[in-house]
mmCIF file of C-alpha atoms in Angstrom:
data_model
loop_
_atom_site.group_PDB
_atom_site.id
_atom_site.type_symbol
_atom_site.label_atom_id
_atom_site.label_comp_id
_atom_site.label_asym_id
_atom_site.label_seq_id
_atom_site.Cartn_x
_atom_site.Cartn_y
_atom_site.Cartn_z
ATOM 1 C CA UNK L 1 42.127 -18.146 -70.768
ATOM 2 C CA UNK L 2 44.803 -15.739 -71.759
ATOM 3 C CA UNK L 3 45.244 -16.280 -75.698
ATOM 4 C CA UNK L 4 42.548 -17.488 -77.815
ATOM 5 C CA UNK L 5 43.220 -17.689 -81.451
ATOM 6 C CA UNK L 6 42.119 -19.784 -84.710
ATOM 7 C CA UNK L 7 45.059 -22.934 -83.277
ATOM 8 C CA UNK L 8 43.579 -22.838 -80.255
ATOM 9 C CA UNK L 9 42.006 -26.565 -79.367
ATOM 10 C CA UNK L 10 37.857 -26.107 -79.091
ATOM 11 C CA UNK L 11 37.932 -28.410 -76.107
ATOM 12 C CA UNK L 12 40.207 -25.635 -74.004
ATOM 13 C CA UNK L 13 37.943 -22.909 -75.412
ATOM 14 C CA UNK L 14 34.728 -24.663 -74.169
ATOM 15 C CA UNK L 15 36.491 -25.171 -70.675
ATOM 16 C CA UNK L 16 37.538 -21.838 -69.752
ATOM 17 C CA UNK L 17 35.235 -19.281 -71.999
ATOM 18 C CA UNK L 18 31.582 -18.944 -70.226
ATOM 19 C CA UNK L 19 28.998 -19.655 -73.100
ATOM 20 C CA UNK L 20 31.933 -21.252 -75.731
ATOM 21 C CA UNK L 21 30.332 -24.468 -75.059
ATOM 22 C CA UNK L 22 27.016 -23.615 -76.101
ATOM 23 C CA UNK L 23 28.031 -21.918 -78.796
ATOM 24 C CA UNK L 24 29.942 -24.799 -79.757
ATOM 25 C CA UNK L 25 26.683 -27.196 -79.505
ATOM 26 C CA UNK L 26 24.670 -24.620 -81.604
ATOM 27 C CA UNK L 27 27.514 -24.634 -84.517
ATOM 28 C CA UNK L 28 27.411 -28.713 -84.536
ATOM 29 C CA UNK L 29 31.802 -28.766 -83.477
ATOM 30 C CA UNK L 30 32.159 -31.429 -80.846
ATOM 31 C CA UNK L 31 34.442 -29.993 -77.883
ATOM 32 C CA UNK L 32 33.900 -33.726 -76.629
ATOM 33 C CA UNK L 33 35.781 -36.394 -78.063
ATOM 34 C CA UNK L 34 37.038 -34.587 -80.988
ATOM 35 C CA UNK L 35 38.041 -31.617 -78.993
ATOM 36 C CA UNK L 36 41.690 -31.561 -79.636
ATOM 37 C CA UNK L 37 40.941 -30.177 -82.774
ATOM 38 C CA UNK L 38 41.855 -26.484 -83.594
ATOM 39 C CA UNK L 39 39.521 -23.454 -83.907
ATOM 40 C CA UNK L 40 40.459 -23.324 -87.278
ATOM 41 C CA UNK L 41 39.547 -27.105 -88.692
ATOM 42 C CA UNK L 42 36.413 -27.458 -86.522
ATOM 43 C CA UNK L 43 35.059 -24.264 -88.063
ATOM 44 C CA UNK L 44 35.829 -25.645 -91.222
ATOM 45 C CA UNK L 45 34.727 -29.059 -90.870
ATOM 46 C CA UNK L 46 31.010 -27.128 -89.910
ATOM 47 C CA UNK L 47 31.270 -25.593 -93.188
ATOM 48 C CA UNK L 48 31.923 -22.167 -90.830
ATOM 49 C CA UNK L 49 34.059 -19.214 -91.811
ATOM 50 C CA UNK L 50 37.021 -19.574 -88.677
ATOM 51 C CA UNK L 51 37.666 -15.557 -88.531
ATOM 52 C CA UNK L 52 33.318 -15.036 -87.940
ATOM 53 C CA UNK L 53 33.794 -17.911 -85.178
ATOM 54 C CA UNK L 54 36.523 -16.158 -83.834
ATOM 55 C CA UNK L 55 34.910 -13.187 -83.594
ATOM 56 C CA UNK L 56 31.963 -14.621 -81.812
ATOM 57 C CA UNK L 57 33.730 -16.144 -79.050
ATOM 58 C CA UNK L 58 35.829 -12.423 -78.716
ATOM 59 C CA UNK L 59 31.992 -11.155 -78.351
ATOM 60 C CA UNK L 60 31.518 -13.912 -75.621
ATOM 61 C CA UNK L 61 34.832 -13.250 -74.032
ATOM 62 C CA UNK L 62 33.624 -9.223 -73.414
ATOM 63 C CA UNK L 63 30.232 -10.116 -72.135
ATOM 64 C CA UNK L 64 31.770 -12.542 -69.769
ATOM 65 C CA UNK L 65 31.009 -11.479 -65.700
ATOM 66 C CA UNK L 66 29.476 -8.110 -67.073
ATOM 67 C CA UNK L 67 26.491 -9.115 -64.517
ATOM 68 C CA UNK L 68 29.153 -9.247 -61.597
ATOM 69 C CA UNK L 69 29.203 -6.636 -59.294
ATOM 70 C CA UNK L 70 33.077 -4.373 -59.531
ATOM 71 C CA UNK L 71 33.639 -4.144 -55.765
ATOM 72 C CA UNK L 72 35.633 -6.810 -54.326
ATOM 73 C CA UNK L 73 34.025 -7.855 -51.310
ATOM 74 C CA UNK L 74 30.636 -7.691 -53.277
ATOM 75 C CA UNK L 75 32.144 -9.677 -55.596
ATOM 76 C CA UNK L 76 33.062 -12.172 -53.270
ATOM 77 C CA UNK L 77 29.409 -12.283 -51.917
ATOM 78 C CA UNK L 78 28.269 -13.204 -55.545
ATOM 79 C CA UNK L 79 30.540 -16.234 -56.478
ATOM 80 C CA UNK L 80 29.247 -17.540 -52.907
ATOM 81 C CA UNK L 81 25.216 -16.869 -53.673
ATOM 82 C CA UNK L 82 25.215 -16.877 -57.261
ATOM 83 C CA UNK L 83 27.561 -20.229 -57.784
ATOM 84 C CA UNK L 84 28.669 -21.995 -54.475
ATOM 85 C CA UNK L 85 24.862 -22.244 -53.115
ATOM 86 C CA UNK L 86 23.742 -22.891 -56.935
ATOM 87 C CA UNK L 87 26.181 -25.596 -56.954
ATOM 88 C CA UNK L 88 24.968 -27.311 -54.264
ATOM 89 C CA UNK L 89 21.599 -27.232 -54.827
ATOM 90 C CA UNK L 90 21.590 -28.483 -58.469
ATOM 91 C CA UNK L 91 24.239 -31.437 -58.199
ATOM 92 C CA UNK L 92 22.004 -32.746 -55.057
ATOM 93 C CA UNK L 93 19.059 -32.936 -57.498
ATOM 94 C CA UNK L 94 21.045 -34.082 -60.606
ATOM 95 C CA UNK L 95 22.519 -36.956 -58.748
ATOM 96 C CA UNK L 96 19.597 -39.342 -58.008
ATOM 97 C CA UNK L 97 18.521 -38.033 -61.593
ATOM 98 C CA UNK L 98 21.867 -39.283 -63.247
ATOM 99 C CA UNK L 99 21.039 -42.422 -60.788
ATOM 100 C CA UNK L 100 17.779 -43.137 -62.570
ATOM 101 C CA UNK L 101 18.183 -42.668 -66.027
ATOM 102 C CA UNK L 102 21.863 -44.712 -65.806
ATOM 103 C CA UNK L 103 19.388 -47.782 -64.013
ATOM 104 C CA UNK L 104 16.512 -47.367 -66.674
ATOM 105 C CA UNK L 105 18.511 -46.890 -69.485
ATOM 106 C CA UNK L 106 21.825 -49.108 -69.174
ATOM 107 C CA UNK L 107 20.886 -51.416 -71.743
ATOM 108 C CA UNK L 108 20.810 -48.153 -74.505
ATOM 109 C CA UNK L 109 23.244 -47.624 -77.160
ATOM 110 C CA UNK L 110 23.467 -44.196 -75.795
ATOM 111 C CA UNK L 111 23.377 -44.643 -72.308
ATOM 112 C CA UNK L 112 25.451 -42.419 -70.272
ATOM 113 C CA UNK L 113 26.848 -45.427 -68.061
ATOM 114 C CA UNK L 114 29.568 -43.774 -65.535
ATOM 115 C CA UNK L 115 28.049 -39.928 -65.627
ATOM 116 C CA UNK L 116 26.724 -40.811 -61.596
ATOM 117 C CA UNK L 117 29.854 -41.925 -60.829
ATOM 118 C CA UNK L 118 31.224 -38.569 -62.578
ATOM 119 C CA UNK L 119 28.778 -36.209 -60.932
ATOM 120 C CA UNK L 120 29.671 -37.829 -57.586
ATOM 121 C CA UNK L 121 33.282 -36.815 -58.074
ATOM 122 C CA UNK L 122 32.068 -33.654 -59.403
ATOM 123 C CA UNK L 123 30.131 -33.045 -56.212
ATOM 124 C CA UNK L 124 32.612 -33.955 -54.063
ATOM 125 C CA UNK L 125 35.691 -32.233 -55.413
ATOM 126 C CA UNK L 126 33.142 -28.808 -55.433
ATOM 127 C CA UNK L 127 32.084 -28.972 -51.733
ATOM 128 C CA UNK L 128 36.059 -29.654 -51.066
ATOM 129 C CA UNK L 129 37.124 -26.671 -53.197
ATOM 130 C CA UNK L 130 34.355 -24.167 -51.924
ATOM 131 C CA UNK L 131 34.515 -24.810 -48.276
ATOM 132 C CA UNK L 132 38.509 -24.024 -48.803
ATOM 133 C CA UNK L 133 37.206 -20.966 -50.108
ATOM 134 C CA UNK L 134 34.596 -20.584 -47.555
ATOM 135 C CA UNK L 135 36.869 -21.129 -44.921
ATOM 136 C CA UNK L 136 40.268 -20.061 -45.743
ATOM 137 C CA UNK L 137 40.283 -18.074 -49.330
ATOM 138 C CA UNK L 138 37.617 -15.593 -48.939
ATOM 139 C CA UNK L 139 38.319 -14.263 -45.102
ATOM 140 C CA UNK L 140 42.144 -13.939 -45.763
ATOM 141 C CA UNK L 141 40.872 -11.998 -49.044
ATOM 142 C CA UNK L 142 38.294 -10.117 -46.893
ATOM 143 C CA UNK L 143 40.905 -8.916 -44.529
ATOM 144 C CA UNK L 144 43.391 -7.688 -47.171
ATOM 145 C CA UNK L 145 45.831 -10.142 -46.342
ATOM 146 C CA UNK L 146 47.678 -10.543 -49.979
ATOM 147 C CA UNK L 147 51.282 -11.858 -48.617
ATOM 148 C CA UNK L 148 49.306 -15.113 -46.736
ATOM 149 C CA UNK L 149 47.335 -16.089 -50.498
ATOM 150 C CA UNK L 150 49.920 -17.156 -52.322
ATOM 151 C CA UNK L 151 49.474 -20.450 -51.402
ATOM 152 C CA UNK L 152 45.581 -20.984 -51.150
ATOM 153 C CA UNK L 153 45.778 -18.878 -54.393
ATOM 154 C CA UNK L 154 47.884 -21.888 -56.511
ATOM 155 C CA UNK L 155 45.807 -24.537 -54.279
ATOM 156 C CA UNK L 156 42.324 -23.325 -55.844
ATOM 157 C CA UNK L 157 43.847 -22.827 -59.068
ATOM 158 C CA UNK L 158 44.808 -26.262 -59.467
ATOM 159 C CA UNK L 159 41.249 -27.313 -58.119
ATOM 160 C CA UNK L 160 39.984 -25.611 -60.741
ATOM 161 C CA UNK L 161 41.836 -27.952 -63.175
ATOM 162 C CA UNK L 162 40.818 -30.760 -61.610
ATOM 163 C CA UNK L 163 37.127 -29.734 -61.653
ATOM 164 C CA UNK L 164 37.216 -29.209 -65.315
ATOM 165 C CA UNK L 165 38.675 -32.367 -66.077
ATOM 166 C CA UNK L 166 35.789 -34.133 -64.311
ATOM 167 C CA UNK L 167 33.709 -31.703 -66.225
ATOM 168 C CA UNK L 168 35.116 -33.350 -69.438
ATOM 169 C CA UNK L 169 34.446 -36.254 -68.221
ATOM 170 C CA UNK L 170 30.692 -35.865 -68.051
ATOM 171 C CA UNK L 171 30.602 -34.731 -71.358
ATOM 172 C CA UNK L 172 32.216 -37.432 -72.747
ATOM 173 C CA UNK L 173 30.470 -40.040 -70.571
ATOM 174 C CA UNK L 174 26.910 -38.061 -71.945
ATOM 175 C CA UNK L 175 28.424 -38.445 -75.796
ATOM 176 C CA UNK L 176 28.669 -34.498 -75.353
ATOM 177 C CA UNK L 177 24.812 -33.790 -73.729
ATOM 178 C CA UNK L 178 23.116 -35.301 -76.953
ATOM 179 C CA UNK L 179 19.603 -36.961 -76.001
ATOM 180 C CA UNK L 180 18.986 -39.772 -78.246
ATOM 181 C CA UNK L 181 15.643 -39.638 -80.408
ATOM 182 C CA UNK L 182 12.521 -40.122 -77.758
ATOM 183 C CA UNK L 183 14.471 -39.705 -75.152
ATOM 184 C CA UNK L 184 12.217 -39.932 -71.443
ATOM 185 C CA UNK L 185 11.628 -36.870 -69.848
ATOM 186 C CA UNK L 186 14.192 -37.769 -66.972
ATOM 187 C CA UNK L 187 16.986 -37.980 -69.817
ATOM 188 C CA UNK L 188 16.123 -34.922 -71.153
ATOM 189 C CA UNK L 189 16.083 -33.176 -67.457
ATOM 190 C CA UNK L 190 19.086 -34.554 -66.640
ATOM 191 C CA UNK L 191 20.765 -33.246 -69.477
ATOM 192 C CA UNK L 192 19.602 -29.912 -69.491
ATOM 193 C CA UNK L 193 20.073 -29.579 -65.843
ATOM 194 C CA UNK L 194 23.668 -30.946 -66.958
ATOM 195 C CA UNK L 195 24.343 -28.321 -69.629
ATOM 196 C CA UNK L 196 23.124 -25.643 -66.639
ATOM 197 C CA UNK L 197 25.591 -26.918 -64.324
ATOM 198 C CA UNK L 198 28.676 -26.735 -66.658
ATOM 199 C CA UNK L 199 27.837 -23.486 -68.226
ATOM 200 C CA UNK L 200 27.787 -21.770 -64.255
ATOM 201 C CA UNK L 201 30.933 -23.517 -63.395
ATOM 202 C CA UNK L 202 33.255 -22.653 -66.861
ATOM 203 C CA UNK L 203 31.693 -19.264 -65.748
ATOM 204 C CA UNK L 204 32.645 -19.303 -62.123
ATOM 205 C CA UNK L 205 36.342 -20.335 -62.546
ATOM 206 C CA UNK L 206 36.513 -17.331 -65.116
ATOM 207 C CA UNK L 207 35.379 -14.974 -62.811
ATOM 208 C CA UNK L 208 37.993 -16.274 -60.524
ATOM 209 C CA UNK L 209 40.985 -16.166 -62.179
ATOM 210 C CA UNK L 210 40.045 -13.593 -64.731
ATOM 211 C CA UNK L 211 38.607 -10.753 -62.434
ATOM 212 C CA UNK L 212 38.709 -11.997 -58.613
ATOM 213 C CA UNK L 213 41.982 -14.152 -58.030
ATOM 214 C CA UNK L 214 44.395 -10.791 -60.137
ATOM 215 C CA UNK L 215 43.271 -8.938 -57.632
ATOM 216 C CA UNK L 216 45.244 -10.502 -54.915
ATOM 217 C CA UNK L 217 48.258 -11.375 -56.754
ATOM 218 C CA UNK L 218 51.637 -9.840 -54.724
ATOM 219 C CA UNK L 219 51.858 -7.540 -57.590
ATOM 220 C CA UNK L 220 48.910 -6.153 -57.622
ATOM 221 C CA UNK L 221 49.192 -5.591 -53.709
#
């Protein structure tokens, strides 16, 4: 995100700052359903001083990628081992999870009725977006080719959007990853596994468009 301040809306923070969300759940401000609220009020509402939160998030925007290697085409090589396989391997398993809870649990209160049908969109609108990369991104970026990214640049950039919309989604459908009291140990996996999987992908896009994407833009050519 380019401009954070005390008007900007928590849910936008949570979607584009790596641990915001967390943060977020910690300080008891919903990013969910009430996340069009500003900075400002949902710090307030928490009985939170807005200028400390503030400051926290700044703290979380400077450690953000510091784990990333600098050089590009090492950089590259991490997003695809340290996100795209990750991916992959944790929405197959958090499917059929999603799956069983939603079939055991349907008749709850707090049943999170729709989140399979979420993560399947998830999952699907991923593998699309990373074999683009896989295929067409990364190899034009590997060969210094900045004048042909323009376009596969704006195409993953709105793919981004779209995956944190259904990232959103999931939240809401999950009444923002809160277990209900005695929740089963598949509710509680598939929530945690849940909060795992949104915290890497906030964190992925931001390395994208924040460190790796800039570097390809024509004027940085």
């Amino acid at each position: 995100m380019t401009t954070m301040n005390l008007d900007t809306q928590v849910r936008d923070i949570a979607a584009n700052m790596p641990g915001a969300a967390e943060l977020f759940r910690q300080s008891g401000i919903s990013f969910c359903c009430g996340g069009k609220m500003p900075l400002a009020e949902a710090a307030k509402a928490q009985g939170l001083e807005p200028e400390a939160l503030l400051a926290q998030l700044f703290a979380l925007q400077e450690d953000a990628n510091r784990e990333a290697p600098t050089e590009t085409l090492a950089l590259i090589d991490y997003v695809l081992d340290r996100y795209h396989e990750t991916h992959r391997r944790e929405l197959e398993s958090l499917i059929p999870l999603a799956q069983r809870v939603e079939t055991v649990h349907g008749d709850h209160d707090e049943a999170p009725l729709g989140i399979t049908a979420a993560l399947i969109a998830l999952h699907d609108e991923l593998d699309s977006h990373m074999m683009k990369e896989e295929q067409v991104l990364f190899p034009i970026m590997r060969a210094g080719n900045v004048a042909a990214l323009a376009g596969p640049l704006a195409v993953m950039r709105d793919d981004h959007h779209a995956a944190t919309d259904l990232l959103r989604g999931i939240e809401h459908a999950s009444n923002g990853l809160t277990l209900p009291e005695g929740a089963c140990g598949s509710w509680t996996a598939l929530y945690t596994g849940l909060r795992k999987l949104g915290d890497d992908l906030v964190a992925h896009i931001h390395l994208e468009e924040t460190v790796l994407f800039p570097r390809f833009e024509p004027e940085a050519a």
